[in-house]
PDB file of C-alpha atoms in Angstrom:
ATOM      1  CA  MET H   1      95.960  47.822 -35.390  1.00 71.00           C
ATOM      2  CA  VAL H   2      97.926  51.098 -35.302  1.00 76.00           C
ATOM      3  CA  VAL H   3      98.501  50.672 -31.563  1.00 80.00           C
ATOM      4  CA  GLU H   4      99.867  47.168 -32.118  1.00 84.00           C
ATOM      5  CA  VAL H   5     102.232  48.393 -34.836  1.00 81.00           C
ATOM      6  CA  ARG H   6     103.454  51.188 -32.546  1.00 84.00           C
ATOM      7  CA  ARG H   7     103.898  48.701 -29.751  1.00 83.00           C
ATOM      8  CA  LEU H   8     105.834  46.383 -32.058  1.00 80.00           C
ATOM      9  CA  HIS H   9     108.113  49.257 -33.103  1.00 82.00           C
ATOM     10  CA  GLU H  10     108.615  50.206 -29.453  1.00 84.00           C
ATOM     11  CA  LEU H  11     109.528  46.602 -28.573  1.00 79.00           C
ATOM     12  CA  LYS H  12     111.968  46.470 -31.497  1.00 80.00           C
ATOM     13  CA  ARG H  13     113.566  49.719 -30.366  1.00 83.00           C
ATOM     14  CA  ARG H  14     113.902  48.477 -26.790  1.00 81.00           C
ATOM     15  CA  PHE H  15     115.333  45.169 -28.031  1.00 76.00           C
ATOM     16  CA  LYS H  16     117.915  47.016 -30.135  1.00 80.00           C
ATOM     17  CA  ALA H  17     118.825  49.138 -27.111  1.00 81.00           C
ATOM     18  CA  ASP H  18     119.284  46.071 -24.864  1.00 81.00           C
ATOM     19  CA  GLU H  19     120.752  43.749 -27.486  1.00 81.00           C
ATOM     20  CA  GLY H  20     124.323  44.087 -26.185  1.00 82.00           C
ATOM     21  CA  ALA H  21     123.260  43.168 -22.652  1.00 83.00           C
ATOM     22  CA  ILE H  22     121.261  40.214 -23.980  1.00 81.00           C
ATOM     23  CA  VAL H  23     124.273  38.923 -25.901  1.00 83.00           C
ATOM     24  CA  VAL H  24     126.488  39.186 -22.800  1.00 84.00           C
ATOM     25  CA  ILE H  25     123.937  37.316 -20.672  1.00 84.00           C
ATOM     26  CA  GLN H  26     123.605  34.592 -23.310  1.00 85.00           C
ATOM     27  CA  ARG H  27     127.382  34.261 -23.543  1.00 86.00           C
ATOM     28  CA  PHE H  28     127.742  33.795 -19.796  1.00 85.00           C
ATOM     29  CA  ALA H  29     124.829  31.336 -19.658  1.00 84.00           C
ATOM     30  CA  ARG H  30     126.233  29.246 -22.520  1.00 86.00           C
ATOM     31  CA  GLY H  31     129.680  29.255 -20.934  1.00 85.00           C
ATOM     32  CA  PHE H  32     128.188  28.091 -17.657  1.00 84.00           C
ATOM     33  CA  LEU H  33     126.276  25.293 -19.378  1.00 83.00           C
ATOM     34  CA  VAL H  34     129.406  24.109 -21.205  1.00 82.00           C
ATOM     35  CA  ARG H  35     131.422  24.087 -17.981  1.00 79.00           C
ATOM     36  CA  LEU H  36     128.614  22.257 -16.219  1.00 78.00           C
ATOM     37  CA  ARG H  37     128.589  19.624 -18.976  1.00 79.00           C
ATOM     38  CA  LEU H  38     132.355  19.261 -18.648  1.00 73.00           C
ATOM     39  CA  VAL H  39     132.105  18.747 -14.893  1.00 72.00           C
ATOM     40  CA  LYS H  40     129.291  16.217 -15.311  1.00 72.00           C
ATOM     41  CA  GLY H  41     131.244  14.477 -18.053  1.00 66.00           C
ATOM     42  CA  ARG H  42     134.319  14.198 -15.826  1.00 67.00           C
ATOM     43  CA  THR H  43     132.352  12.847 -12.874  1.00 70.00           C
ATOM     44  CA  SER H  44     130.557  10.326 -15.092  1.00 71.00           C
ATOM     45  CA  LEU H  45     133.928   9.384 -16.619  1.00 71.00           C
ATOM     46  CA  LEU H  46     135.295   8.808 -13.122  1.00 76.00           C
ATOM     47  CA  ALA H  47     132.292   6.651 -12.287  1.00 76.00           C
ATOM     48  CA  ARG H  48     132.773   4.636 -15.480  1.00 78.00           C
ATOM     49  CA  ILE H  49     136.479   4.178 -14.764  1.00 80.00           C
ATOM     50  CA  GLU H  50     135.676   3.046 -11.225  1.00 84.00           C
ATOM     51  CA  ALA H  51     133.028   0.622 -12.507  1.00 82.00           C
ATOM     52  CA  ALA H  52     135.443  -0.746 -15.110  1.00 85.00           C
ATOM     53  CA  THR H  53     138.095  -1.147 -12.414  1.00 87.00           C
ATOM     54  CA  ASN H  54     135.646  -3.062 -10.207  1.00 86.00           C
ATOM     55  CA  ILE H  55     134.609  -5.315 -13.087  1.00 84.00           C
ATOM     56  CA  GLN H  56     138.245  -5.949 -13.986  1.00 86.00           C
ATOM     57  CA  LYS H  57     139.103  -6.660 -10.371  1.00 85.00           C
ATOM     58  CA  THR H  58     136.220  -9.100 -10.006  1.00 85.00           C
ATOM     59  CA  TRP H  59     136.970 -10.810 -13.314  1.00 84.00           C
ATOM     60  CA  ARG H  60     140.671 -11.123 -12.550  1.00 84.00           C
ATOM     61  CA  GLY H  61     139.826 -12.505  -9.125  1.00 83.00           C
ATOM     62  CA  PHE H  62     137.550 -15.082 -10.718  1.00 81.00           C
ATOM     63  CA  LEU H  63     140.203 -16.024 -13.286  1.00 79.00           C
ATOM     64  CA  GLY H  64     142.835 -16.170 -10.567  1.00 77.00           C
ATOM     65  CA  CYS H  65     140.714 -18.505  -8.495  1.00 73.00           C
ATOM     66  CA  ARG H  66     140.082 -20.808 -11.443  1.00 72.00           C
ATOM     67  CA  LYS H  67     143.623 -20.708 -12.726  1.00 69.00           C
ATOM     68  CA  TYR H  68     145.384 -21.255  -9.476  1.00 71.00           C
ATOM     69  CA  GLU H  69     143.065 -23.606  -7.626  1.00 68.00           C
ATOM     70  CA  SER H  70     145.239 -26.434  -8.661  1.00 61.00           C
ATOM     71  CA  ARG H  71     148.288 -24.722  -7.189  1.00 64.00           C
ATOM     72  CA  ALA H  72     146.657 -23.771  -3.907  1.00 64.00           C
ATOM     73  CA  GLU H  73     149.549 -24.949  -1.817  1.00 60.00           C
ATOM     74  CA  VAL H  74     151.855 -22.333  -3.418  1.00 58.00           C
ATOM     75  CA  PHE H  75     149.443 -19.496  -2.712  1.00 55.00           C
ATOM     76  CA  TYR H  76     148.853 -20.568   0.839  1.00 64.00           C
ATOM     77  CA  SER H  77     152.435 -20.182   1.820  1.00 69.00           C
ATOM     78  CA  ARG H  78     152.696 -17.420   4.389  1.00 71.00           C
ATOM     79  CA  PRO H  79     155.342 -15.094   2.882  1.00 74.00           C
ATOM     80  CA  ILE H  80     153.701 -15.092  -0.528  1.00 73.00           C
ATOM     81  CA  ALA H  81     150.246 -14.575   0.974  1.00 75.00           C
ATOM     82  CA  ALA H  82     151.523 -11.741   3.178  1.00 82.00           C
ATOM     83  CA  ALA H  83     153.234 -10.048   0.214  1.00 83.00           C
ATOM     84  CA  ARG H  84     150.104 -10.439  -1.881  1.00 84.00           C
ATOM     85  CA  ILE H  85     147.906  -8.998   0.859  1.00 88.00           C
ATOM     86  CA  GLN H  86     150.301  -6.094   1.293  1.00 93.00           C
ATOM     87  CA  ARG H  87     150.355  -5.471  -2.460  1.00 93.00           C
ATOM     88  CA  TYR H  88     146.570  -5.541  -2.691  1.00 93.00           C
ATOM     89  CA  TRP H  89     146.215  -3.349   0.380  1.00 94.00           C
ATOM     90  CA  ARG H  90     148.675  -0.751  -0.906  1.00 94.00           C
ATOM     91  CA  GLY H  91     147.014  -0.806  -4.323  1.00 92.00           C
ATOM     92  CA  SER H  92     143.590  -0.234  -2.765  1.00 93.00           C
ATOM     93  CA  VAL H  93     144.954   2.633  -0.616  1.00 94.00           C
ATOM     94  CA  VAL H  94     146.484   4.292  -3.673  1.00 93.00           C
ATOM     95  CA  ARG H  95     143.312   3.815  -5.734  1.00 94.00           C
ATOM     96  CA  ARG H  96     141.166   5.214  -2.934  1.00 94.00           C
ATOM     97  CA  ALA H  97     143.446   8.265  -2.591  1.00 93.00           C
ATOM     98  CA  LEU H  98     143.387   8.764  -6.359  1.00 93.00           C
ATOM     99  CA  ARG H  99     139.589   8.526  -6.384  1.00 93.00           C
ATOM    100  CA  ARG H 100     139.340  11.099  -3.588  1.00 93.00           C
ATOM    101  CA  ARG H 101     141.771  13.431  -5.347  1.00 92.00           C
ATOM    102  CA  ARG H 102     139.822  13.205  -8.606  1.00 92.00           C
ATOM    103  CA  ALA H 103     136.542  13.806  -6.792  1.00 91.00           C
ATOM    104  CA  ALA H 104     138.020  16.823  -4.979  1.00 91.00           C
ATOM    105  CA  THR H 105     139.297  18.214  -8.285  1.00 92.00           C
ATOM    106  CA  ALA H 106     135.886  17.774  -9.897  1.00 90.00           C
ATOM    107  CA  ARG H 107     134.204  19.341  -6.851  1.00 91.00           C
ATOM    108  CA  GLY H 108     136.611  22.286  -6.968  1.00 91.00           C
ATOM    109  CA  MET H 109     135.925  22.852 -10.661  1.00 93.00           C
ATOM    110  CA  PHE H 110     132.210  22.725  -9.976  1.00 92.00           C
ATOM    111  CA  GLU H 111     132.553  25.254  -7.140  1.00 93.00           C
ATOM    112  CA  VAL H 112     134.494  27.605  -9.425  1.00 93.00           C
ATOM    113  CA  ALA H 113     131.779  27.306 -12.083  1.00 92.00           C
ATOM    114  CA  ARG H 114     129.087  27.923  -9.467  1.00 93.00           C
ATOM    115  CA  ALA H 115     130.937  30.983  -8.132  1.00 93.00           C
ATOM    116  CA  ARG H 116     131.221  32.384 -11.665  1.00 93.00           C
ATOM    117  CA  PHE H 117     127.526  31.778 -12.240  1.00 94.00           C
ATOM    118  CA  TYR H 118     126.595  33.561  -9.001  1.00 94.00           C
ATOM    119  CA  ALA H 119     128.951  36.415  -9.866  1.00 93.00           C
ATOM    120  CA  ALA H 120     127.294  36.740 -13.280  1.00 93.00           C
ATOM    121  CA  GLN H 121     123.883  36.739 -11.604  1.00 94.00           C
ATOM    122  CA  ARG H 122     124.981  39.485  -9.205  1.00 94.00           C
ATOM    123  CA  ILE H 123     126.411  41.594 -12.034  1.00 94.00           C
ATOM    124  CA  GLN H 124     123.167  41.208 -13.959  1.00 94.00           C
ATOM    125  CA  ALA H 125     121.110  42.169 -10.890  1.00 93.00           C
ATOM    126  CA  VAL H 126     123.222  45.291 -10.318  1.00 94.00           C
ATOM    127  CA  ALA H 127     122.999  46.241 -14.010  1.00 93.00           C
ATOM    128  CA  ARG H 128     119.227  45.749 -14.087  1.00 93.00           C
ATOM    129  CA  GLY H 129     118.841  47.750 -10.878  1.00 92.00           C
ATOM    130  CA  GLY H 130     120.839  50.597 -12.393  1.00 92.00           C
ATOM    131  CA  GLN H 131     118.722  50.538 -15.524  1.00 93.00           C
ATOM    132  CA  VAL H 132     115.505  50.613 -13.497  1.00 93.00           C
ATOM    133  CA  ARG H 133     116.757  53.448 -11.306  1.00 94.00           C
ATOM    134  CA  HIS H 134     117.780  55.405 -14.412  1.00 93.00           C
ATOM    135  CA  ARG H 135     114.340  54.921 -15.971  1.00 92.00           C
ATOM    136  CA  LEU H 136     112.605  55.914 -12.737  1.00 93.00           C
ATOM    137  CA  ARG H 137     114.774  59.027 -12.417  1.00 93.00           C
ATOM    138  CA  SER H 138     113.938  60.131 -15.954  1.00 92.00           C
ATOM    139  CA  ARG H 139     110.222  59.457 -15.414  1.00 93.00           C
ATOM    140  CA  LYS H 140     110.308  61.310 -12.115  1.00 93.00           C
ATOM    141  CA  ALA H 141     112.075  64.262 -13.749  1.00 93.00           C
ATOM    142  CA  ALA H 142     109.461  64.349 -16.521  1.00 93.00           C
ATOM    143  CA  VAL H 143     106.600  64.248 -14.015  1.00 93.00           C
ATOM    144  CA  PHE H 144     108.292  66.898 -11.877  1.00 94.00           C
ATOM    145  CA  HIS H 145     108.709  69.116 -14.941  1.00 95.00           C
ATOM    146  CA  ARG H 146     105.015  68.736 -15.785  1.00 94.00           C
ATOM    147  CA  VAL H 147     104.044  69.540 -12.193  1.00 94.00           C
ATOM    148  CA  VAL H 148     106.186  72.675 -12.286  1.00 94.00           C
ATOM    149  CA  LEU H 149     104.517  73.736 -15.548  1.00 94.00           C
ATOM    150  CA  ILE H 150     101.058  73.224 -14.052  1.00 94.00           C
ATOM    151  CA  GLN H 151     102.021  75.140 -10.901  1.00 95.00           C
ATOM    152  CA  ARG H 152     103.470  77.982 -12.969  1.00 94.00           C
ATOM    153  CA  ALA H 153     100.304  78.233 -15.058  1.00 93.00           C
ATOM    154  CA  PHE H 154      98.079  78.166 -11.972  1.00 94.00           C
ATOM    155  CA  ARG H 155     100.146  80.807 -10.155  1.00 93.00           C
ATOM    156  CA  LEU H 156     100.061  82.975 -13.276  1.00 93.00           C
ATOM    157  CA  TYR H 157      96.280  82.582 -13.353  1.00 93.00           C
ATOM    158  CA  LEU H 158      96.006  83.566  -9.675  1.00 91.00           C
ATOM    159  CA  THR H 159      98.303  86.567 -10.161  1.00 91.00           C
ATOM    160  CA  ARG H 160      96.299  87.797 -13.139  1.00 90.00           C
ATOM    161  CA  LYS H 161      93.081  87.315 -11.213  1.00 90.00           C
ATOM    162  CA  VAL H 162      94.397  89.346  -8.231  1.00 88.00           C
ATOM    163  CA  PHE H 163      95.671  92.108 -10.516  1.00 88.00           C
ATOM    164  CA  TRP H 164      92.355  92.175 -12.372  1.00 89.00           C
ATOM    165  CA  TYR H 165      90.424  92.512  -9.090  1.00 86.00           C
ATOM    166  CA  ARG H 166      92.806  95.215  -7.884  1.00 86.00           C
ATOM    167  CA  ALA H 167      92.507  97.106 -11.146  1.00 85.00           C
ATOM    168  CA  ARG H 168      88.741  96.775 -11.037  1.00 86.00           C
ATOM    169  CA  ASP H 169      88.678  97.963  -7.415  1.00 85.00           C
ATOM    170  CA  LYS H 170      90.965 100.894  -8.282  1.00 87.00           C
ATOM    171  CA  GLN H 171      88.697 101.852 -11.151  1.00 88.00           C
ATOM    172  CA  ALA H 172      85.676 101.636  -8.856  1.00 85.00           C
ATOM    173  CA  VAL H 173      87.432 103.827  -6.269  1.00 87.00           C
ATOM    174  CA  VAL H 174      88.344 106.362  -8.962  1.00 87.00           C
ATOM    175  CA  ILE H 175      84.739 106.390 -10.213  1.00 88.00           C
ATOM    176  CA  GLN H 176      83.415 106.762  -6.650  1.00 89.00           C
ATOM    177  CA  ARG H 177      85.864 109.584  -5.948  1.00 89.00           C
ATOM    178  CA  GLN H 178      84.878 111.413  -9.120  1.00 90.00           C
ATOM    179  CA  ALA H 179      81.193 110.892  -8.340  1.00 89.00           C
ATOM    180  CA  ARG H 180      81.613 112.218  -4.756  1.00 89.00           C
ATOM    181  CA  ARG H 181      83.622 115.197  -5.990  1.00 90.00           C
ATOM    182  CA  LEU H 182      80.910 115.939  -8.479  1.00 89.00           C
ATOM    183  CA  LEU H 183      78.231 115.659  -5.764  1.00 89.00           C
ATOM    184  CA  VAL H 184      80.205 117.918  -3.403  1.00 89.00           C
ATOM    185  CA  GLN H 185      80.718 120.507  -6.140  1.00 89.00           C
ATOM    186  CA  ARG H 186      77.005 120.519  -6.933  1.00 87.00           C
ATOM    187  CA  ARG H 187      76.090 120.985  -3.273  1.00 86.00           C
ATOM    188  CA  LEU H 188      78.535 123.800  -2.972  1.00 85.00           C
ATOM    189  CA  GLN H 189      77.094 125.463  -6.077  1.00 85.00           C
ATOM    190  CA  GLN H 190      73.572 125.354  -4.697  1.00 76.00           C
TER     191      GLN H 190
END
């Protein structure tokens, strides 16, 4: 239970630390979604306009056929028919060009939105990489510091051990020297 509470506090602290980055990411994501909706809305609007134009064209053609069947001889005259064909052809060319221009505009807007999204992704990846490298550097420094402390303690232990053995050996040599001197003096006295 205590571990879970500590973990919860740690998560809250980390969330507070990263809250600014989270808000920025959410802002970019929401902006992207809005722009995507706008692009989809424009393309669907273009499709609806094109469908309405086709329905109107078909309906007007049907009405024209019904209305002017009785006057067929007027419509079959060559100059009028040629002018009508030219008018329809020019109108279709203009509508086709307008459709292409609108589609290109919508495609361009979509490409801009996609480029912004990819740029945001790249910025986020670089930021996350920097954060990870910073964390790893601090962890590595902490581990390195602990290793240095352990090495220092071990070297101190070895140094003390060597000095203790040297001191003990010196004391033994002094004792042996004194004992030999004493033995030599006794032999000389005898």
